[in-house]
Amino acid sequence: MVSLPSGRDQWIRVRIMILVIVMMAGAAAVAHGAWQLGVTRAQELTNLAAEQYTRRIKISAHRGMITDRHGEELAVEIEVKSVYADPRKVTNPQIVAAALALLLGVDAMKMESRLGSDRHFVWLKRRVSPQIAQAVEKLGFPGVSLVDESKRFYPNRSLGSHIIGFAGLDSNGLEGVELRFDGVLQGNAEAATGLSDARGRMVFSDGAFGSDGIVGRSVELTIDRTLQYIVEQELLNAIRVFEAKAGHIIMMDPSTGEILALANYPTYNPNRINKSTAENRRNRAVLDVFEPGSTFKIFTLAAALNAGKLRPDQKTFCERGRMEIFDVVIHDDHRDGWLNPTECLKRSSNICFAKIAQGLSRKRLYHYIRRFGFGERTHIQLPFEMRGTLNHHKKWYDIDTATTSFGQGIGVTGIQMATALSAIANGGKLMKPLIVRRIIGQSGETERSFAPQVRRRVISRYTARMVADMMTAVTEEGGTGTQAALNGYLVAGKTGTAQKSEGSKGYAKDRWIASFFGFVPSDRPRLAISIVIDEPLINHYGGTVAAPVFKRIADQSLRYLGVSPRFSGKSRASAKKKNVRAAKMERSKRQDPANGLRDDEMGPSSVFADMLELGPGQVRTPHLLGMSMIDAMEILSSEGLRPLFMGTGIAAEQIPQSDEPIDKGEFVQVNFMPLPELGTLSEEDADTGADSQGVP
Amino acid sequence: MNDTATTSEEPGHIDRPLFVAVMLLVAFGIVMVYSASVVMATHQMDNSTYFLGRQVVYAVIGIVIMMMVSRIDYHIFQNSAVIWTILGISFAGLLLCHTPLGATINGASRWLRMGPITVQPAEAVKVSLILWLSYSLAKKSSRIKSFSIGFLPHLLVPGVLMFACMLQPDFGTTVVIALLTFSLLFIAGAKMGYIMLAGIVAAPIAYLLATGSEYRFKRLLTFLDPLATRYGDGYQLTQSLFGFGSGGLTGVGIGDGLQKFLFLPEAHNDFISSIIAEELGVIGIWMTMLLCAVVIGRGILIGFRARDEFGSFIASGLSILLGVQVLANMGVAMGLLPTKGLNLPFVSFGGSALVFSLAAIGVLLSISRGGRVPQLKEMSQRNWSSKGNVRKANRAGSEGVA
């Protein structure tokens, strides 16, 4: 501009400067806007953003596995397709909606309103079968796409369902361990965000941002799948034989507090949540509060012995079966005279225990009951645990000391009972019950392990030993629990037969809870088992209903665990008694064909059987499945085993499993299925296939 | 910088701060394009460096063109045949977009297919219009105050271009052209009364255009409250705001942003400033603005120092174009302005934008060299020396025909 007259030249510069100032003002506004968003509103926006990342992650992240203590998979992820749409790219919503509604089985109106929304992303149908996914792909409507999603799958179906729980559509845990360990199983969403995009797809298969966190950690349970199976089968048997309404069994390792099995009836298949009722999904062992009845006497006894208020040889007068205290009459089934503590327990005398409790004082009784963990949560790693009901002793009526001593007027949960029972079994230590052993990182390393935890010492080791000995008498000749006795192992236990309380109306006449609580071998306990059968119709005595269940579970479990018997079965008089009830139970083992097949699928017992040493006089159980009755009979007799045959047709199930060690002369139970029933078996199998659709 | 002698053919040194700032912006742009596009590239192209590779190629082509243009005496554009040809080609390009040669993406016909590449004529139109306006305004400088000669033609020609842009439709470019036209008319000294009158006439038209189309009206509403429609129309803007919010003051670190994981559409293009904000924070945005300010400031300074009105108009026009683009791009990403498809010069992905922006810088550099005007040699030497910005006369005008 140097060539121009300076006046105009200067004015041009001034005008340029004016525009520059305007731009600088704009720049200031923009710079301020950046500050506003990045600093002033940062928190609000970050939260909103985090929300969307987490939402996306939840549908994309790979949920961790749940395994049993040996790494057997109990809950896994499988890949399936889901159909979604970007409604803005859908060219002809009416036609697309009509076509897809038909294909996906969704209401056409609903489909149309979804496709008509102004969002960028709507689900049309989550988790469709591969065939439908293929069909959608073939239709190729613009704006309609498929995305890989993972779906929770429970390969063992109902096995352990109450422990495992289940996860919802968005891979969020809704029950059981799935719920309690949801955060662990889901993985670290923050770390995972970098790996999935707005459509929830993985952008980098691995490595790019460090793959930690995208896959949730696995949870290893203390449950042993085989033991769980045994327990569930036996619970089911008992429920069927005695036509009971419900029931639950807990098997615990008393020395560690680890729960090896926990079964409930009724049960459900977590793969098909929508077909189950809340009643079936209820984890009764942890949620149901019941009156323990006579089984509670072991804790009264332990308290009195430990407090020194009862000598092990001190006799108590049984009042010939009828005693009146505080205007209430207490009855016993037997008209006994003087009984020592062992006999009190063996004969389950309410009167003796009322007297023992009086001698102990209500304050001490209450103190010990609390020490055993009643009236408080055990802090088992499962959701919604109940506390039970235990009034403070200052609120007790005089009669309450007596009734509490034999388990009335107090509410407990199965897990409380199992934990308290374990305290007697393990020498007086109250353990924290464990259901989860370890949390395992993605590369298989232990991220956290849950070591056995002693909550407190309840009674002395000496007292515990004494009580265990007295409990052992219960399963011996003349006791109430003889049907729990085992060949080769000493069983400590206590039966319970409690009328169900109906609140203010007193006790129901015809509704009972039959229970058995025991541990085995009683001198060196490996298993503590609590068995509660709710409202059995056929019989209601704990010794008849629950004790045989204990025997059968303990028998199979100890063999599975390889616990060697201490003495020959013949030395025990009570063990010889083969009773009719047991036979009836065996007969009931005839279950639906699917279970029969699964027994075979499960197989770990036979795997483990290989590792079991053959004891003296033992043979390996021959493989009988698929054989005719005559063939099976021949093979069994050649091995020196006795047949216990059920049903007709070909062998579909055998107990013990093949290759498991078995004493010569013992029974081998074989269930036979007629061939037409095998037809239903394949149908059931196809059903399972539909469950697991999408498994490669 | 003057003592380091180059060949005696050189007309003068290029403006080194401008050159350095532009190169820094281009390099920064390549990094940010890669960071912003890596997910999308992997996802759609199965090649994580798809956009990176292209941007590098564009940058190389653009820099070569820039260096070439910087060696051309800018007075070549003062030739009426040349300038009309350039303007005509750009205009023809706009119209050709509607022919089978054009490509329509998302309902907008803004692209021309030329063999393997697609060109966005609007980018050329912006630069060529500045050249034409500068040529015309400089030519008519003495009669600038008149309506029929100084004012009206400079509304008609841009008006035709704006109309062509609206046909595409490209509302953003239309607005930029309007702003450029008014700015240059103002700088050249057109009567304020005329400018205001034109503004008064243009405002209702703009309003009708903005509200007339449902899609543009929606955009306008969206801009007023993006979070209210964050799953619908406000989605993109909401995502952009998330980027600013997540970045905070210093950002999450380059490459570590999450918004580019297909959350933010056009992350590598019109909304790259959101990615900058997320990964480098408010500071990153400010530093980007500072670099742009250096470029614009040097451009304005070149305009001040240009040896004639023509050069002055071009330099200030191009600087204002850059400034408007930067502010509009960032303003849109922050929700301060209604959503428009405007890229961030030198930084956003896009061949046409990058090449034409760099070519425009080439013109600026050429102006900074002073051009080949032999008869002005002595004068320029005297003037520049007095400002302490010495250009040696023997270098200033001895170049042959470019």
Short mmCIF file of C-alpha atoms in Angstrom, two decimals, chain A residues 74-393:
data_model
loop_
_atom_site.label_atom_id
_atom_site.label_comp_id
_atom_site.label_asym_id
_atom_site.label_seq_id
_atom_site.Cartn_x
_atom_site.Cartn_y
_atom_site.Cartn_z
CA LEU A 74 -20.70 -72.98 36.43
CA ALA A 75 -21.46 -69.72 34.63
CA VAL A 76 -19.88 -68.67 31.34
CA GLU A 77 -20.36 -66.16 28.55
CA ILE A 78 -21.37 -67.14 25.08
CA GLU A 79 -21.56 -64.95 22.01
CA VAL A 80 -24.92 -64.31 20.42
CA LYS A 81 -26.26 -61.76 17.97
CA SER A 82 -28.59 -58.90 18.79
CA VAL A 83 -30.53 -56.83 16.31
CA TYR A 84 -30.48 -53.04 16.53
CA ALA A 85 -31.39 -50.18 14.25
CA ASP A 86 -30.43 -46.61 13.54
CA PRO A 87 -33.97 -45.37 12.89
CA ARG A 88 -32.71 -42.35 10.97
CA LYS A 89 -31.19 -44.60 8.36
CA VAL A 90 -34.24 -46.78 8.02
CA THR A 91 -35.80 -45.80 4.74
CA ASN A 92 -39.24 -47.36 5.00
CA PRO A 93 -40.15 -47.86 8.65
CA GLN A 94 -43.59 -49.37 8.03
CA ILE A 95 -42.40 -52.14 5.77
CA VAL A 96 -39.26 -52.83 7.80
CA ALA A 97 -41.30 -52.90 11.01
CA ALA A 98 -43.82 -55.29 9.55
CA ALA A 99 -41.18 -57.64 8.20
CA LEU A 100 -39.03 -57.62 11.32
CA ALA A 101 -41.99 -57.91 13.67
CA LEU A 102 -42.85 -61.15 11.95
CA LEU A 103 -39.30 -62.43 11.91
CA LEU A 104 -38.33 -61.44 15.42
CA GLY A 105 -41.66 -62.11 17.02
CA VAL A 106 -42.09 -58.60 18.33
CA ASP A 107 -45.34 -56.67 18.27
CA ALA A 108 -45.58 -54.78 14.97
CA MET A 109 -46.83 -51.59 16.59
CA LYS A 110 -44.01 -51.63 19.09
CA MET A 111 -41.53 -52.26 16.32
CA GLU A 112 -42.86 -49.38 14.31
CA SER A 113 -42.70 -46.93 17.17
CA ARG A 114 -39.12 -48.01 17.86
CA LEU A 115 -38.14 -47.52 14.24
CA GLY A 116 -39.92 -44.19 14.21
CA SER A 117 -37.98 -42.72 17.10
CA ASP A 118 -35.42 -40.02 16.48
CA ARG A 119 -32.66 -41.82 18.29
CA HIS A 120 -29.54 -43.14 16.68
CA PHE A 121 -29.71 -46.49 18.33
CA VAL A 122 -32.61 -48.72 19.33
CA TRP A 123 -32.63 -52.41 20.17
CA LEU A 124 -35.04 -54.39 18.09
CA LYS A 125 -34.40 -57.75 19.67
CA ARG A 126 -31.66 -58.86 21.98
CA ARG A 127 -30.01 -62.25 21.70
CA VAL A 128 -31.59 -63.90 18.73
CA SER A 129 -30.84 -67.36 17.40
CA PRO A 130 -28.19 -67.76 14.69
CA GLN A 131 -30.91 -68.60 12.16
CA ILE A 132 -32.82 -65.40 12.82
CA ALA A 133 -29.61 -63.40 12.78
CA GLN A 134 -28.83 -64.83 9.38
CA ALA A 135 -32.29 -64.01 8.11
CA VAL A 136 -32.00 -60.41 9.32
CA GLU A 137 -28.66 -60.15 7.60
CA LYS A 138 -30.12 -61.47 4.37
CA LEU A 139 -32.98 -58.98 4.42
CA GLY A 140 -30.35 -56.26 4.54
CA PHE A 141 -32.63 -53.39 5.48
CA PRO A 142 -30.61 -50.18 5.62
CA GLY A 143 -30.17 -48.99 9.18
CA VAL A 144 -30.84 -52.44 10.65
CA SER A 145 -27.73 -54.19 11.89
CA LEU A 146 -26.50 -57.01 14.05
CA VAL A 147 -24.09 -56.78 16.90
CA ASP A 148 -22.30 -59.44 18.90
CA GLU A 149 -23.41 -59.58 22.44
CA SER A 150 -22.49 -61.95 25.13
CA LYS A 151 -25.06 -63.91 26.97
CA ARG A 152 -24.81 -65.63 30.29
CA PHE A 153 -25.00 -69.37 30.07
CA TYR A 154 -25.18 -71.86 32.90
CA PRO A 155 -23.93 -75.16 31.52
CA ASN A 156 -25.14 -77.17 34.51
CA ARG A 157 -28.59 -75.66 34.38
CA SER A 158 -30.22 -75.84 37.78
CA LEU A 159 -27.11 -77.17 39.51
CA GLY A 160 -26.14 -74.73 42.24
CA SER A 161 -28.52 -72.17 40.81
CA HIS A 162 -29.32 -70.65 44.19
CA ILE A 163 -25.65 -70.04 44.89
CA ILE A 164 -24.69 -68.84 41.44
CA GLY A 165 -27.78 -66.72 40.94
CA PHE A 166 -28.21 -65.24 37.52
CA ALA A 167 -27.47 -62.17 35.41
CA GLY A 168 -29.90 -60.00 33.48
CA LEU A 169 -29.98 -58.97 29.85
CA ASP A 170 -27.46 -56.22 30.33
CA SER A 171 -25.06 -58.61 32.02
CA ASN A 172 -25.87 -57.27 35.43
CA GLY A 173 -26.01 -59.72 38.29
CA LEU A 174 -29.45 -60.04 39.79
CA GLU A 175 -29.13 -62.87 42.30
CA GLY A 176 -26.66 -64.98 44.22
CA VAL A 177 -22.94 -64.72 43.59
CA GLU A 178 -23.72 -63.04 40.26
CA LEU A 179 -25.24 -60.21 42.25
CA ARG A 180 -22.92 -60.17 45.24
CA PHE A 181 -19.79 -60.21 43.08
CA ASP A 182 -21.28 -58.20 40.23
CA GLY A 183 -18.55 -55.58 40.32
CA VAL A 184 -15.81 -58.19 40.15
CA LEU A 185 -17.48 -60.18 37.39
CA GLN A 186 -18.25 -57.14 35.30
CA GLY A 187 -14.70 -55.99 35.32
CA ASN A 188 -13.41 -52.48 35.53
CA ALA A 189 -15.66 -50.44 33.27
CA GLU A 190 -13.30 -47.47 33.42
CA ALA A 191 -10.40 -49.46 32.08
CA ALA A 192 -12.63 -51.16 29.59
CA THR A 193 -14.03 -48.07 27.97
CA GLY A 194 -11.05 -47.66 25.72
CA LEU A 195 -11.76 -50.94 24.12
CA SER A 196 -15.30 -50.67 22.98
CA ASP A 197 -17.00 -48.12 20.84
CA ALA A 198 -20.38 -46.47 20.57
CA ARG A 199 -21.89 -49.57 19.09
CA GLY A 200 -20.53 -51.67 21.89
CA ARG A 201 -18.15 -53.50 19.65
CA MET A 202 -14.59 -54.27 20.49
CA VAL A 203 -12.32 -52.18 18.40
CA PHE A 204 -9.08 -53.80 19.35
CA SER A 205 -9.12 -57.45 20.12
CA ASP A 206 -6.26 -57.10 22.55
CA GLY A 207 -3.21 -55.22 23.52
CA ALA A 208 -3.88 -51.78 22.10
CA PHE A 209 -4.79 -50.19 25.38
CA GLY A 210 -3.79 -53.00 27.67
CA SER A 211 -6.48 -55.57 27.85
CA ASP A 212 -6.83 -55.56 31.62
CA GLY A 213 -10.32 -54.96 32.80
CA ILE A 214 -12.29 -55.54 29.67
CA VAL A 215 -13.01 -59.05 30.75
CA GLY A 216 -14.37 -59.31 34.23
CA ARG A 217 -12.54 -61.37 36.75
CA SER A 218 -13.59 -64.94 37.43
CA VAL A 219 -14.98 -66.06 40.71
CA GLU A 220 -14.03 -69.45 42.09
CA LEU A 221 -16.54 -70.85 44.51
CA THR A 222 -15.87 -73.13 47.42
CA ILE A 223 -18.55 -75.36 45.98
CA ASP A 224 -17.52 -78.76 44.67
CA ARG A 225 -19.65 -79.54 41.67
CA THR A 226 -19.78 -83.24 42.37
CA LEU A 227 -20.74 -82.80 45.99
CA GLN A 228 -23.30 -80.22 44.95
CA TYR A 229 -24.74 -82.75 42.55
CA ILE A 230 -24.89 -85.45 45.19
CA VAL A 231 -26.55 -83.12 47.67
CA GLU A 232 -29.10 -81.86 45.16
CA GLN A 233 -30.01 -85.37 44.08
CA GLU A 234 -30.48 -86.58 47.62
CA LEU A 235 -32.53 -83.54 48.55
CA LEU A 236 -34.74 -84.14 45.56
CA ASN A 237 -35.13 -87.79 46.51
CA ALA A 238 -36.13 -87.01 50.03
CA ILE A 239 -38.57 -84.35 48.89
CA ARG A 240 -40.19 -86.83 46.53
CA VAL A 241 -40.29 -89.76 48.90
CA PHE A 242 -41.78 -87.80 51.75
CA GLU A 243 -43.78 -85.48 49.53
CA ALA A 244 -42.33 -82.46 51.20
CA LYS A 245 -42.99 -78.87 50.21
CA ALA A 246 -39.45 -77.58 50.34
CA GLY A 247 -36.05 -78.14 51.82
CA HIS A 248 -32.45 -77.13 51.97
CA ILE A 249 -29.14 -78.75 52.65
CA ILE A 250 -25.80 -77.18 53.40
CA MET A 251 -22.54 -79.09 53.37
CA MET A 252 -19.63 -77.33 54.98
CA ASP A 253 -16.01 -78.11 55.61
CA PRO A 254 -16.06 -77.46 59.34
CA SER A 255 -12.34 -76.73 59.62
CA THR A 256 -12.42 -73.88 57.10
CA GLY A 257 -16.03 -72.76 56.96
CA GLU A 258 -16.03 -73.37 53.22
CA ILE A 259 -19.41 -74.35 51.88
CA LEU A 260 -18.94 -77.38 49.65
CA ALA A 261 -22.55 -77.67 48.60
CA LEU A 262 -25.73 -75.77 49.20
CA ALA A 263 -28.96 -77.04 47.77
CA ASN A 264 -32.52 -75.80 47.87
CA TYR A 265 -35.79 -77.24 46.77
CA PRO A 266 -37.70 -76.06 44.79
CA THR A 267 -35.09 -75.03 42.30
CA TYR A 268 -34.92 -73.41 38.88
CA ASN A 269 -32.92 -73.26 35.67
CA PRO A 270 -31.05 -69.94 35.52
CA ASN A 271 -30.92 -70.18 31.72
CA ARG A 272 -34.65 -69.66 31.73
CA ILE A 273 -35.34 -67.14 34.36
CA ASN A 274 -38.61 -66.04 32.86
CA LYS A 275 -39.99 -69.52 33.33
CA SER A 276 -39.22 -69.67 37.03
CA THR A 277 -41.09 -68.22 39.96
CA ALA A 278 -39.67 -66.14 42.77
CA GLU A 279 -40.61 -69.00 45.08
CA ASN A 280 -38.34 -71.35 43.14
CA ARG A 281 -35.49 -68.88 43.07
CA ARG A 282 -35.56 -68.36 46.81
CA ASN A 283 -32.34 -69.38 48.49
CA ARG A 284 -34.03 -70.88 51.50
CA ALA A 285 -30.82 -71.95 53.20
CA VAL A 286 -29.92 -68.32 53.69
CA LEU A 287 -33.29 -66.60 53.60
CA ASP A 288 -35.72 -68.83 55.45
CA VAL A 289 -35.99 -68.48 59.18
CA PHE A 290 -37.29 -71.56 60.95
CA GLU A 291 -37.54 -72.97 64.43
CA PRO A 292 -34.71 -75.44 64.82
CA GLY A 293 -36.44 -77.65 67.37
CA SER A 294 -34.47 -80.47 69.01
CA THR A 295 -31.37 -79.98 66.92
CA PHE A 296 -30.80 -76.86 68.94
CA LYS A 297 -30.20 -79.00 72.05
CA ILE A 298 -26.60 -79.57 71.02
CA PHE A 299 -25.90 -75.89 71.55
CA THR A 300 -27.65 -75.85 74.93
CA LEU A 301 -25.62 -78.88 75.86
CA ALA A 302 -22.37 -77.31 74.65
CA ALA A 303 -23.17 -74.15 76.60
CA ALA A 304 -23.89 -75.96 79.84
CA LEU A 305 -20.80 -78.16 79.59
CA ASN A 306 -18.56 -75.26 78.65
CA ALA A 307 -19.90 -73.08 81.46
CA GLY A 308 -19.26 -75.90 83.90
CA LYS A 309 -22.91 -75.99 84.86
CA LEU A 310 -23.24 -79.58 83.77
CA ARG A 311 -20.75 -82.34 84.41
CA PRO A 312 -20.38 -84.90 81.66
CA ASP A 313 -21.54 -87.60 84.07
CA GLN A 314 -24.20 -85.55 85.83
CA LYS A 315 -27.59 -87.21 85.77
CA THR A 316 -30.78 -85.31 85.23
CA PHE A 317 -34.19 -86.62 86.26
CA CYS A 318 -36.53 -86.90 83.34
CA GLU A 319 -39.76 -86.71 85.33
CA ARG A 320 -41.13 -89.77 83.58
CA GLY A 321 -41.91 -87.76 80.46
CA ARG A 322 -44.09 -84.99 81.93
CA MET A 323 -43.07 -81.83 83.68
CA GLU A 324 -44.95 -78.72 84.58
CA ILE A 325 -43.07 -75.46 84.81
CA PHE A 326 -44.51 -71.96 84.87
CA ASP A 327 -47.98 -73.37 84.19
CA VAL A 328 -46.78 -75.04 81.04
CA VAL A 329 -46.54 -78.77 80.60
CA ILE A 330 -43.54 -80.16 78.78
CA HIS A 331 -43.79 -83.65 77.34
CA ASP A 332 -41.23 -86.20 76.29
CA ASP A 333 -41.84 -89.10 74.01
CA HIS A 334 -40.26 -91.49 76.52
CA ARG A 335 -41.04 -91.92 80.18
CA ASP A 336 -37.45 -91.89 81.36
CA GLY A 337 -35.97 -91.52 84.77
CA TRP A 338 -32.42 -90.37 85.44
CA LEU A 339 -30.39 -89.70 82.32
CA ASN A 340 -26.79 -88.62 81.84
CA PRO A 341 -26.13 -85.86 79.27
CA THR A 342 -25.38 -88.34 76.51
CA GLU A 343 -28.65 -90.13 77.13
CA CYS A 344 -30.49 -86.81 77.28
CA LEU A 345 -29.27 -86.01 73.84
CA LYS A 346 -29.68 -89.50 72.50
CA ARG A 347 -33.29 -89.65 73.60
CA SER A 348 -33.82 -85.99 72.85
CA SER A 349 -35.52 -85.23 76.13
CA ASN A 350 -37.09 -81.80 76.26
CA ILE A 351 -37.52 -82.02 80.02
CA CYS A 352 -33.84 -82.72 80.65
CA PHE A 353 -32.79 -79.82 78.49
CA ALA A 354 -35.26 -77.48 80.15
CA LYS A 355 -33.64 -78.44 83.43
CA ILE A 356 -30.11 -78.11 82.05
CA ALA A 357 -31.01 -74.63 80.80
CA GLN A 358 -32.44 -73.67 84.19
CA GLY A 359 -29.16 -74.72 85.76
CA LEU A 360 -27.24 -72.68 83.23
CA SER A 361 -29.33 -69.50 83.72
CA ARG A 362 -31.10 -67.64 80.98
CA LYS A 363 -28.36 -65.03 80.73
CA ARG A 364 -25.64 -67.59 80.05
CA LEU A 365 -27.85 -69.50 77.67
CA TYR A 366 -28.49 -66.34 75.72
CA HIS A 367 -24.82 -65.47 75.81
CA TYR A 368 -23.83 -68.83 74.34
CA ILE A 369 -26.54 -68.75 71.72
CA ARG A 370 -25.20 -65.40 70.60
CA ARG A 371 -21.66 -66.75 70.70
CA PHE A 372 -22.73 -69.53 68.35
CA GLY A 373 -23.77 -66.85 65.90
CA PHE A 374 -27.54 -66.93 66.23
CA GLY A 375 -29.43 -63.67 65.96
CA GLU A 376 -26.75 -62.18 63.71
CA ARG A 377 -25.75 -62.56 60.11
CA THR A 378 -23.01 -65.05 59.34
CA HIS A 379 -21.76 -62.70 56.61
CA ILE A 380 -21.81 -65.40 54.03
CA GLN A 381 -20.96 -63.92 50.60
CA LEU A 382 -24.50 -64.16 49.34
CA PRO A 383 -27.06 -61.39 49.14
CA PHE A 384 -30.04 -60.76 51.41
CA GLU A 385 -28.99 -62.99 54.29
CA MET A 386 -31.46 -63.09 57.16
CA ARG A 387 -30.56 -62.49 60.76
CA GLY A 388 -33.06 -64.87 62.32
CA THR A 389 -35.03 -64.05 65.44
CA LEU A 390 -33.55 -64.10 68.88
CA ASN A 391 -34.93 -61.88 71.59
CA HIS A 392 -32.66 -60.49 74.21
CA HIS A 393 -32.82 -62.57 77.39
#
